[in-house]
XYZ file of C-alpha atoms in Angstrom:
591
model
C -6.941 7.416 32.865
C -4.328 8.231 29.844
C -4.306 5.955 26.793
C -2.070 3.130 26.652
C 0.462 3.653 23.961
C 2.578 0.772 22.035
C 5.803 2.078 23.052
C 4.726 2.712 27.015
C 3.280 -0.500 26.729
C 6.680 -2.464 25.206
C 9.373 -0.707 27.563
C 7.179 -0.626 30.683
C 6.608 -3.950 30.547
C 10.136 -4.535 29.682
C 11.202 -2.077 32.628
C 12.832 0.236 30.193
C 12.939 3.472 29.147
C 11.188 5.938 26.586
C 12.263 9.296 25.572
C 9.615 11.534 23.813
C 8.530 15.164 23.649
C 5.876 16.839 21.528
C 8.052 17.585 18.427
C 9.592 14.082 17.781
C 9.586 11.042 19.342
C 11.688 8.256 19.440
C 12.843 5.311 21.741
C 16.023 4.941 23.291
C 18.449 2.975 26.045
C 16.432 -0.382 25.350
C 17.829 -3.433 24.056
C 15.407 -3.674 21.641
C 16.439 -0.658 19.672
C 19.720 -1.512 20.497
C 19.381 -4.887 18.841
C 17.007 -3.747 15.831
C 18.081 -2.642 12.732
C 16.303 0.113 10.262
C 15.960 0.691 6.795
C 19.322 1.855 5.062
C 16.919 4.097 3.376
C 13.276 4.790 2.272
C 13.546 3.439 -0.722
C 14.869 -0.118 0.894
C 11.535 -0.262 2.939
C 9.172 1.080 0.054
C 11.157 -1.128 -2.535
C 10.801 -3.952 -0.558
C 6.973 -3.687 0.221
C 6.645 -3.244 -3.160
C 7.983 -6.483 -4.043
C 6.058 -8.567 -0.997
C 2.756 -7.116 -1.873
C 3.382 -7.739 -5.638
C 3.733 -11.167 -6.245
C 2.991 -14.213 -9.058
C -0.851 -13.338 -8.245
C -0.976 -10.016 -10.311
C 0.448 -11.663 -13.395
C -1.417 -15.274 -12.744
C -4.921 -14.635 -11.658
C -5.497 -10.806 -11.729
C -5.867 -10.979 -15.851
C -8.170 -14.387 -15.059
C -10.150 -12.997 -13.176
C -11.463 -9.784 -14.979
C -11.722 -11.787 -18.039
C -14.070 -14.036 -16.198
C -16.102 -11.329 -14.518
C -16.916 -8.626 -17.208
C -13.578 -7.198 -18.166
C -13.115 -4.077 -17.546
C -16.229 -4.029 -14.885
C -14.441 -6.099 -12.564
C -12.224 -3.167 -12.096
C -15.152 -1.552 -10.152
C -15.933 -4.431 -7.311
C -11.877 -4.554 -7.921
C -11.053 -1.068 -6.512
C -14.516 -0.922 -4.295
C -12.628 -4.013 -2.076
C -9.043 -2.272 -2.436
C -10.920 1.139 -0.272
C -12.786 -1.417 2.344
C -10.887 -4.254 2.929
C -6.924 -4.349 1.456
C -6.065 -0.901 2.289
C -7.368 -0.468 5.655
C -5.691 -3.924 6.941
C -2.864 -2.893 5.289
C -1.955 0.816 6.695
C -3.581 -0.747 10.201
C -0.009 -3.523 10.172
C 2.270 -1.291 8.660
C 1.292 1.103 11.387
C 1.469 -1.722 13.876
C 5.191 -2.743 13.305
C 6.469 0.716 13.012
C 4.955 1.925 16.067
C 6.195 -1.459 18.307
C 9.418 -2.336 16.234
C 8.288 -5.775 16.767
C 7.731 -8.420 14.831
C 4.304 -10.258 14.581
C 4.590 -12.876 17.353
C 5.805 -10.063 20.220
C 3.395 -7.406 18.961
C 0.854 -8.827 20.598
C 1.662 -7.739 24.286
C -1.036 -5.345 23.221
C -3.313 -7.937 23.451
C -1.769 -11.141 25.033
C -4.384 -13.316 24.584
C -4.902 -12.981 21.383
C -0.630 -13.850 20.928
C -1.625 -17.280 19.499
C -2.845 -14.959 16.085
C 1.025 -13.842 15.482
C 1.818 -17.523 16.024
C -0.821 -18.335 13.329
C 0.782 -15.431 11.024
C 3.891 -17.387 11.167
C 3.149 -20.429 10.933
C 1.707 -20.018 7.600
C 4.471 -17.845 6.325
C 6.363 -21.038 7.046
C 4.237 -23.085 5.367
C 3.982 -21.052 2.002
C 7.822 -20.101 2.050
C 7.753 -24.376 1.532
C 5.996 -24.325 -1.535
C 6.445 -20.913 -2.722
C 10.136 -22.025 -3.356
C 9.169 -24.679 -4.931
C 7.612 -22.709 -7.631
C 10.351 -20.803 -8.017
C 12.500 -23.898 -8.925
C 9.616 -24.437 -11.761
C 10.494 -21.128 -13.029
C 14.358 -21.663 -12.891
C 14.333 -25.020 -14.609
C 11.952 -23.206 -17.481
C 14.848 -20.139 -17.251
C 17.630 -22.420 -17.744
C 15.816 -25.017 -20.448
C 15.706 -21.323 -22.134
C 18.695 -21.116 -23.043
C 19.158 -22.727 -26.358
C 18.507 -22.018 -29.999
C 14.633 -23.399 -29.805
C 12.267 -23.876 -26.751
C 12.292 -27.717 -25.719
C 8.357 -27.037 -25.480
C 7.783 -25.837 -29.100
C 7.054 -29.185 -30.608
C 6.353 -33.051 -30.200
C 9.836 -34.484 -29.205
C 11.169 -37.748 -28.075
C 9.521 -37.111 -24.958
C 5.876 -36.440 -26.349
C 3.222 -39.454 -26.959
C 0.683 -40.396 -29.370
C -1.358 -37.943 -27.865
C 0.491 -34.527 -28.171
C -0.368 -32.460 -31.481
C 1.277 -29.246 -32.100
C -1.247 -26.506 -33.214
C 1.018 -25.320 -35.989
C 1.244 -28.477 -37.359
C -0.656 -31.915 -38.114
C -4.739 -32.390 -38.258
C -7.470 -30.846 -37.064
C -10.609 -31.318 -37.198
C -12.657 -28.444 -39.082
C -16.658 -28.124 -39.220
C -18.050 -27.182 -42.587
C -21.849 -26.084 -42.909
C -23.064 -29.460 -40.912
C -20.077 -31.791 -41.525
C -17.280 -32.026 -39.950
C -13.594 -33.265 -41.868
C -10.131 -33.627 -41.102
C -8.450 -31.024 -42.828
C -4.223 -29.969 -42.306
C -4.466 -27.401 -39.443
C -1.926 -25.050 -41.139
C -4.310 -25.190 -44.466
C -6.809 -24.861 -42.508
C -5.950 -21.666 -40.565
C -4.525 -20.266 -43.622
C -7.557 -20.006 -44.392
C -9.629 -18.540 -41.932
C -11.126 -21.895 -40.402
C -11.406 -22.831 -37.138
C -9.561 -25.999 -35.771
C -10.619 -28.063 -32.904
C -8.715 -31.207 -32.100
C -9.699 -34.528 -30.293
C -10.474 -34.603 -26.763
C -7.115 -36.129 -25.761
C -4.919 -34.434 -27.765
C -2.321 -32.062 -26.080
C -0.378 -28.914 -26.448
C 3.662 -29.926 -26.447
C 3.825 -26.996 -23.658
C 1.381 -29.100 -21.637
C 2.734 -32.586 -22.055
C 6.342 -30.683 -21.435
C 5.098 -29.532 -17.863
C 3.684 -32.972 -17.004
C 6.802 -35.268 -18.661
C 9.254 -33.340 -18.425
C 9.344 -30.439 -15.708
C 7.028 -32.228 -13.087
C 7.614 -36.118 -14.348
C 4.172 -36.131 -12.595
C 3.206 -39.297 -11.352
C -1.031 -39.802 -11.610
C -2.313 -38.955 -8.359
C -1.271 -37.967 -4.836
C -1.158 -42.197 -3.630
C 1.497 -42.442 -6.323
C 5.250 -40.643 -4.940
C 7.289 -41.864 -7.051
C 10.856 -40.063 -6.652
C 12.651 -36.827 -6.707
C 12.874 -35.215 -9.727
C 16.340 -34.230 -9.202
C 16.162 -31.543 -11.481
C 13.630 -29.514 -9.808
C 15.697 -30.584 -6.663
C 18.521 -29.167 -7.638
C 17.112 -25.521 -8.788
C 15.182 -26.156 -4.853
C 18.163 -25.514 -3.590
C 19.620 -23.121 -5.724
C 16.869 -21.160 -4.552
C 17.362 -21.163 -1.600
C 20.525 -20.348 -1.943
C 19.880 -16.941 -3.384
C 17.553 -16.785 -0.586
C 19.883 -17.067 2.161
C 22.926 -15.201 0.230
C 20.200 -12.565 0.333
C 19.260 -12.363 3.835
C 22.367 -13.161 5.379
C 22.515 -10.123 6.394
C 18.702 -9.088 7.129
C 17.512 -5.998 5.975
C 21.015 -4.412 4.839
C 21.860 -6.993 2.238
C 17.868 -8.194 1.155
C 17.537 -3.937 0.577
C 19.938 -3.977 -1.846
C 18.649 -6.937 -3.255
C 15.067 -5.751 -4.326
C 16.500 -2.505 -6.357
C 16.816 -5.202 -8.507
C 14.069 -8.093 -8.034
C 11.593 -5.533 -7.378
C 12.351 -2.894 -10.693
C 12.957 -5.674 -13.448
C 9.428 -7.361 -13.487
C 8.149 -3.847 -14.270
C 10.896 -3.672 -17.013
C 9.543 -6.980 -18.650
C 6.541 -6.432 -18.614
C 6.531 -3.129 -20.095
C 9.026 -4.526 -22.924
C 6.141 -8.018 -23.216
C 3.312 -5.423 -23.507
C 5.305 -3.596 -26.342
C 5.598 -6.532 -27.987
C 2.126 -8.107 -27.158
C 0.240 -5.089 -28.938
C 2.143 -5.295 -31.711
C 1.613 -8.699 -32.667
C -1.503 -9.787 -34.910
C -4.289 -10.752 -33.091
C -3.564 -8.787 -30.282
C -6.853 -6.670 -30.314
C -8.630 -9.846 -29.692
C -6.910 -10.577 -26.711
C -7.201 -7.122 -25.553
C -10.967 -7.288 -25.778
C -11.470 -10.111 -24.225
C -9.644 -8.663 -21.514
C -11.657 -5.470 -21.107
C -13.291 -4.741 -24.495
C -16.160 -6.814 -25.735
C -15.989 -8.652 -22.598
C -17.084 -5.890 -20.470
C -19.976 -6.209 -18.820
C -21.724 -4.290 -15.946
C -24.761 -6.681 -15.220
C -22.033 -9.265 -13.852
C -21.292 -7.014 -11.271
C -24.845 -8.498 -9.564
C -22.939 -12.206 -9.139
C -21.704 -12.438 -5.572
C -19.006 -14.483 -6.694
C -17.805 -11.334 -8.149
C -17.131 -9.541 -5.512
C -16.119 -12.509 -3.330
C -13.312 -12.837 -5.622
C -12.865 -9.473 -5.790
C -12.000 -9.262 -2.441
C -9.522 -12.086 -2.084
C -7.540 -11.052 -4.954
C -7.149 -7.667 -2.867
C -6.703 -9.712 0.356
C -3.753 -12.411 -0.705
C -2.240 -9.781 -3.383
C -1.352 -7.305 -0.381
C -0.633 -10.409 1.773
C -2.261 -8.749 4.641
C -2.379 -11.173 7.732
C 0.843 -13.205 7.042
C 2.988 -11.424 9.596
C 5.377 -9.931 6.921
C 3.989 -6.567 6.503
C 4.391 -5.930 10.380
C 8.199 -7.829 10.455
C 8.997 -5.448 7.246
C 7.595 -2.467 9.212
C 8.937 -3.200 11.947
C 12.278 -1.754 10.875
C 11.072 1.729 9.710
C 11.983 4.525 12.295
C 9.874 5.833 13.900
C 8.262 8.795 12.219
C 8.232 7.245 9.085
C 4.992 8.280 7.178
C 3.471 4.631 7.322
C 0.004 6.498 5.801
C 1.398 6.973 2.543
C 3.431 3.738 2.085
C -0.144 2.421 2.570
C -1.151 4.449 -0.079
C 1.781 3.837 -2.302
C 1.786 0.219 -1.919
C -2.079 -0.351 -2.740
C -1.936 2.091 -5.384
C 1.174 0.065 -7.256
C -0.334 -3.135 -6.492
C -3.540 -2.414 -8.244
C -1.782 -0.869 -11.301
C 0.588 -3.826 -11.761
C -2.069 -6.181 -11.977
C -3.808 -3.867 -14.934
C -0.544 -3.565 -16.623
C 0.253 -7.222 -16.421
C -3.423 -7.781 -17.712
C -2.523 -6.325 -20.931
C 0.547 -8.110 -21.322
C -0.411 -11.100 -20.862
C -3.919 -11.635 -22.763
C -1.841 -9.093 -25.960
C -0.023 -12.549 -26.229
C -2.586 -14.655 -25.752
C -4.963 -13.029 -28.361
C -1.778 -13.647 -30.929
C -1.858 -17.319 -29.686
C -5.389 -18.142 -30.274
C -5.199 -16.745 -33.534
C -2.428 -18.758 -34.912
C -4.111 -21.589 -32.635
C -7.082 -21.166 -34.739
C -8.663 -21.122 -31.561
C -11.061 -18.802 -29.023
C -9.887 -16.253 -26.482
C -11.884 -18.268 -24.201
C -9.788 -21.615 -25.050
C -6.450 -20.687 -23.998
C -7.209 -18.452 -21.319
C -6.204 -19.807 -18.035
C -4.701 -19.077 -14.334
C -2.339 -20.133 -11.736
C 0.151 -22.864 -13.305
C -2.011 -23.634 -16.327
C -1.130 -19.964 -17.509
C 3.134 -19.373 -16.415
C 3.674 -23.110 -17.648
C 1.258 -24.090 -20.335
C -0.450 -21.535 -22.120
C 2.361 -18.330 -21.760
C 5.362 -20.755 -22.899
C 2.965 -22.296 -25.617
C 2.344 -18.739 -26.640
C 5.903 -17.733 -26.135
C 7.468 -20.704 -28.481
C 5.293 -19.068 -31.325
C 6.803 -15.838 -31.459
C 10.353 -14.545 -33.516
C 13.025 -15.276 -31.005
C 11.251 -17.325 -29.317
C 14.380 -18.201 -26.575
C 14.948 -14.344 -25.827
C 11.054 -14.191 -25.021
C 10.824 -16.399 -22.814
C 13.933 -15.831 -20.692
C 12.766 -12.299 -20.229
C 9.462 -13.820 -19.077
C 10.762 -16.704 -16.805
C 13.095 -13.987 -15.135
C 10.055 -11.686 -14.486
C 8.700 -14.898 -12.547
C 11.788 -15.222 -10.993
C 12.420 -12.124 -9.304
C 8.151 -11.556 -8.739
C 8.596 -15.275 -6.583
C 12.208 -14.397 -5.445
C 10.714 -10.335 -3.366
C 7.674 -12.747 -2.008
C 10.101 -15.246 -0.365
C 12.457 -12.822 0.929
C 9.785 -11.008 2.797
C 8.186 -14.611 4.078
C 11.832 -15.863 5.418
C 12.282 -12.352 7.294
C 8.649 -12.883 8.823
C 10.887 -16.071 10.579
C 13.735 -13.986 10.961
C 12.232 -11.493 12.735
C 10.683 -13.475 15.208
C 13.880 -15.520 16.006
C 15.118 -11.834 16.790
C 12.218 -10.706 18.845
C 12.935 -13.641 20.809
C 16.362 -13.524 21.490
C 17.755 -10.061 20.166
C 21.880 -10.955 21.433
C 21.586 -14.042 19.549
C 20.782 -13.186 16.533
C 22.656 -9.940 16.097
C 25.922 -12.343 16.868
C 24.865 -15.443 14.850
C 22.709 -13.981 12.218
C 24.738 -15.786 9.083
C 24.503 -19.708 10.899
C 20.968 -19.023 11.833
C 19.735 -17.903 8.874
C 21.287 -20.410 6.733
C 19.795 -23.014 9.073
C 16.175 -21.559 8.881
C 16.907 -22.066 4.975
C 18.628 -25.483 4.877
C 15.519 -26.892 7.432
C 13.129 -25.189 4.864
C 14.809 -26.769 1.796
C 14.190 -30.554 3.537
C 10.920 -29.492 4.126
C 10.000 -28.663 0.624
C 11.838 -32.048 -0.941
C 8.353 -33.956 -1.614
C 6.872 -30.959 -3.012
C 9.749 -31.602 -5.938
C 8.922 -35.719 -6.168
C 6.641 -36.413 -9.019
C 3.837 -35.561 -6.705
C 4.851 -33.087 -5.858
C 2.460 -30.463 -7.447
C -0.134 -31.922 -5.854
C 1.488 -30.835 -2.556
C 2.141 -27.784 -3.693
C -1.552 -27.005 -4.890
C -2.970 -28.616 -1.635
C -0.843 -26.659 0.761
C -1.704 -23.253 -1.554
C -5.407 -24.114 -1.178
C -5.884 -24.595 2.072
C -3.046 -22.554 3.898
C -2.907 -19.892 1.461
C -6.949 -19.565 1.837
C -9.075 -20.067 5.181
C -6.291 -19.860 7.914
C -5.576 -16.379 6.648
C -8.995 -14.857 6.887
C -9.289 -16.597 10.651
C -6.440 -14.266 11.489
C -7.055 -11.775 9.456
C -10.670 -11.590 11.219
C -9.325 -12.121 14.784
C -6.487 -9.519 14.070
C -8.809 -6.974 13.451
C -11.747 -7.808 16.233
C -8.209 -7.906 18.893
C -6.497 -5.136 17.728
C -9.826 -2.663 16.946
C -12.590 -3.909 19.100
C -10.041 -4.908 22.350
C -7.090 -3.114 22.098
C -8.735 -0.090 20.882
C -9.343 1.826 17.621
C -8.901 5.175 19.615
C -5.406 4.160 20.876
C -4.108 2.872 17.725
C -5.394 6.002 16.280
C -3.257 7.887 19.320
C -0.541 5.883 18.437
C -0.361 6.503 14.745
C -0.746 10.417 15.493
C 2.652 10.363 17.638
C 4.428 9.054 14.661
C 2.603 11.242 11.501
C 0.920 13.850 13.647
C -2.377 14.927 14.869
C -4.819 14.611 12.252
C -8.295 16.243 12.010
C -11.403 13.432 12.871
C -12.634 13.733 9.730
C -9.284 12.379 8.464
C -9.838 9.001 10.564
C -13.564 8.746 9.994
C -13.359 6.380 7.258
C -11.008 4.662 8.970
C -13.108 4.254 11.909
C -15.818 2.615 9.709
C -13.496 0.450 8.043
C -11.888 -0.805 10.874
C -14.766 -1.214 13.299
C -17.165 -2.707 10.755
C -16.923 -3.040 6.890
C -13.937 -4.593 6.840
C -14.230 -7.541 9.823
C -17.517 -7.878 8.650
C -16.257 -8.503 4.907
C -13.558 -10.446 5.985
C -15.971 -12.768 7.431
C -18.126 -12.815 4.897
C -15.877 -14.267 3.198
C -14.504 -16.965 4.882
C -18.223 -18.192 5.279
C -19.134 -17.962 2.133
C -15.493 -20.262 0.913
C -16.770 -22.535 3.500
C -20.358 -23.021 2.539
C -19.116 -23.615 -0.962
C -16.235 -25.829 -0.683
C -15.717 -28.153 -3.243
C -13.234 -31.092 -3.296
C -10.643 -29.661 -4.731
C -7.835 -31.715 -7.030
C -5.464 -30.716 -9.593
C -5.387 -31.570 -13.442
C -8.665 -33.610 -12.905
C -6.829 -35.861 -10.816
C -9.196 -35.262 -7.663
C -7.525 -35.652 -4.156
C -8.124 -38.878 -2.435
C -10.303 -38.487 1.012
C -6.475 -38.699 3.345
C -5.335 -35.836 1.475
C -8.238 -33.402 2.056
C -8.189 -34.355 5.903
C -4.250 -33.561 5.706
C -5.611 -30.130 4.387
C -7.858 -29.213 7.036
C -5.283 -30.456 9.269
C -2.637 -27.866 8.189
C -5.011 -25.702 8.593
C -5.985 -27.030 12.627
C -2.353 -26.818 12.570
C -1.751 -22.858 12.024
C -4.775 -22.194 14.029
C -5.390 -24.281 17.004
C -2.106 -21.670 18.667
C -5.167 -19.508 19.245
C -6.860 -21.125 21.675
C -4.102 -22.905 22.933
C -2.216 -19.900 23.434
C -5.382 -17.764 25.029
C -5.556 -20.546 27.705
C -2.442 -20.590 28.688
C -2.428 -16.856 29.244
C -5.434 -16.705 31.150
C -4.038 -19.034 33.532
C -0.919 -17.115 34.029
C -2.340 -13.919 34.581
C -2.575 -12.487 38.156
C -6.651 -12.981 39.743
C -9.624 -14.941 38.165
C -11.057 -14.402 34.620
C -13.694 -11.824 35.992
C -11.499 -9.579 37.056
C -9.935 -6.925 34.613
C -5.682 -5.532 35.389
C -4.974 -1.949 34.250
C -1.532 -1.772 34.911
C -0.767 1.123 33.554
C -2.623 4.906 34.038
């Protein structure tokens, strides 16, 4: 009994043909090549990963994250995850897609009842394309409010209360010896002091995110309305979104030369001039200097973090890296776009490390405040504490454009790559269809989406936002990233996907796959589930801004989650009942 390859697998099933010989393979006379496009180029596909895999996460919670675990150290458990648990799930659905040319729903005829895992794939893709839009309308309203001769956020205007203190300006209070007096905070810092202010004063950058950008309301009971500013840069979003993928990979190829390259552009051109700005060392330090320490590396929550960094920065298990690979021909080197991928990912995230906490050192010194105090992650850091830092530098306006259209186009490569997950299902599913209404459809995928995503823009929005990105973005994805691998490894077959991959880069020597072997077949399922144990024995009750969430809202969570993953079961069922015999017996239809 031969192996059962992908491709025999697809067109036999499919009663359809497959031309190969032992020099180059490639598939021919089916509709779905017919149908399917490919990559204009390499650099389209590569360009494009690039951009999906790096995302607001390496500039947001990658520079968090080492300062709270040791520094430079966490670079260690960092990397040590990258080798056992991002990489391997990474070149094992690149692989996938460009062997099949299917997307993530339709690539599992190699395992049909495990199918209800690509719907699970998708339907979070769905899910976070809502939301993930929605924070790129936060980072368009910040681009636009730009644009003007000061930053709106710089200082306590009309739209600040009693509450909101400028650290540049006003009182502070300043501890001398055992007393403590209220002393001008600009004297004061002049002067080497250090200023701490009351408990309920806030930054103007804050109170500008809350008032102004958000209008937020005080909890998830209260609505309130749309913010029809945030609506309206909602849909321009998704308007660049569509204009983008209106034509599926040929047009969104194109596209990324430019949303993928700029971020790198900024944020060499933020780190020139972080380093150069006093205070900067201090920053840097905290970052990986002083902060560095190796004993932390014996905290588990060090390397459970760790690991989901890798894990959601490569967005492994959310059906895009198969749907982007699934347009690569056919003996396209998927190894080394694995390599090349990982490899940028993880030096992005060091590079934006420096940028960011160069800036923030400068801020806490003309804060008259610690490292520790204005370091943050996730929206506290893109819309409180970088634009605070950002209205404090020469040119303040220029600074911050740069840095809101950094945002942009890291948010803007993530949510082309999540709408073509959608995009290429609709085309596994009916290939005729979409080749001759690919404009109509894809503008209705987008215009349903938009809808969708209006109460994440109401003044509770956020809290929607936050909710959907905890829960969706975090235990539905290592359920199918577990189940993936235990399907595709342990039923499927490591051997045959290891066949599989050979027809397409050639026959490799065993010690070549042994690692592989071991990652696939055990470290990294085992990790994986780890893992998701581990964030389930120590959920908290999450909330955002101290508001916590009321008891409805957490059940909606776990709900979403039911939601993306009861398709498993459901799904397994209903194959087993189709299929030909009783449960005991086992069909190999093909020798």
């Amino acid at each position: 009994m031969g192996y059962l390859s992908l491709p025999r697998c697809f067109k036999c099933c499919a009663k359809e043909s497959t031309q190969t010989n032992n020099d180059d393979v490639s598939v021919t006379n089916t509709e779905d090549s017919e149908e399917r496009e490919f990559w204009s180029s390499k650099a389209d596909y590569l360009l494009s990963l690039v951009g999906y895999a790096v995302g607001l996460g390496n500039v947001w919670r990658f520079p968090y994250l080492a300062f709270k675990h040791g520094g430079g150290a966490f670079l260690i458990p960092y990397v040590i995850m990258l080798a056992l648990a991002g990489l391997p799930l990474l070149f094992l659905e690149c692989s996938l897609g460009q062997f099949a040319s299917l997307g993530p729903i339709e690539i599992w005829r190699i395992v049909p009842l495990f199918q209800g895992v690509g719907f699970t794939m998708v339907l979070i893709s769905t899910l976070v394309s809502i939301y993930y839009n929605v924070i790129i309308a936060y980072s368009l309203f910040y681009l636009f409010a730009s644009f003007r001769s000061y930053l709106p956020w710089s200082d306590c205007f009309e739209w600040a209360d009693s509450n909101c203190q400028s650290s540049l300006n006003g009182l502070c209070n300043v501890t001398l010896e055992n007393t403590t007096v209220l002393m001008n905070a600009s004297w004061a810092l002049d002067n080497n002091l250090t200023c701490s202010y009351g408990n309920n004063t806030e930054l103007p950058s804050k109170q500008y995110w809350d008032k102004v950008a958000l209008k937020r309301s005080s909890g998830m009971d209260e609505t309130g309305q749309v913010v029809w500013h945030l609506a309206l840069c909602l849909l321009l979003a998704w308007i660049i979104t569509a204009a983008a993928l209106v034509k599926g990979i040929k047009s969104s190829g194109k596209v990324v030369y430019v949303t993928a390259v700029f971020p790198y552009i900024v944020l060499v051109i933020l780190l020139i001039r972080g380093v150069t700005l006093e205070g900067a060392i201090n920053g840097i330090e905290y970052y990986i200097g002083q902060q560095s320490d190796i004993t932390k590396l014996s905290n588990g929550e060090v390397w459970r973090d760790a690991a989901t960094q890798i894990f959601y920065s490569l967005n492994t298990a959310w059906g895009g890296l198969i749907a982007l690979s699934s347009y690569n021909k056919f003996n396209n080197n998927c190894y080394w776009d694995a390599i090349v991928v990982s490899v940028i990912n993880c030096l992005t995230s060091i590079l934006a490390g420096f940028a960011i906490f160069s800036i923030l050192g400068h801020m806490a010194l003309v804060s008259g405040k610690k490292v520790s105090e204005v370091v943050t992650e996730g929206f506290g850091l893109a819309f409180i504490a970088y634009p605070d830092a950002l209205a404090k530098l020469p040119i303040s306006p220029l600074w911050s454009i740069l840095f809101f259209c950094m945002l942009l186009a890291l948010g803007l490569d993530s949510q082309f790559a999540l709408i073509e997950t959608l995009t290429t299902t609709v085309q596994d599913v009916f290939p005729r269809l979409m080749k001759k209404m690919r404009i109509p459809l894809t503008a209705a995928i987008c215009v349903l989406l938009f809808f969708l995503g209006l109460p994440c823009v109401c003044q509770s929005g956020i809290y929607w936002v936050n909710l959907i990105d905890s829960f969706c973005g975090g235990w539905a994805l290592l359920f199918a990233a577990v189940l993936e691998l235990a399907a595709v490894i342990w039923i499927y077959g490591g051997n045959r996907v290891i066949l599989d991959i050979e027809m397409m880069i050639g026959k490799k020597h065993w010690i070549f796959w042994l690692w592989w072997r071991i990652c696939w077949y055990f470290i990294s399922p085992v990790l994986l589930a780890a893992i998701l144990v581990w964030s389930l024995v120590t959920y908290e009750t999450t909330g955002y801004g101290g508001v916590p969430y009321p008891k409805w809202a957490i059940v909606i969570g776990f709900l979403m989650v039911v939601f993306c993953l009861i398709w498993i079961p459901v799904i397994a069922i209903v194959k087993v009942i189709q299929a030909p015999g009783n449960i005991f017996q086992v069909s190999v239809p093909y020798t």
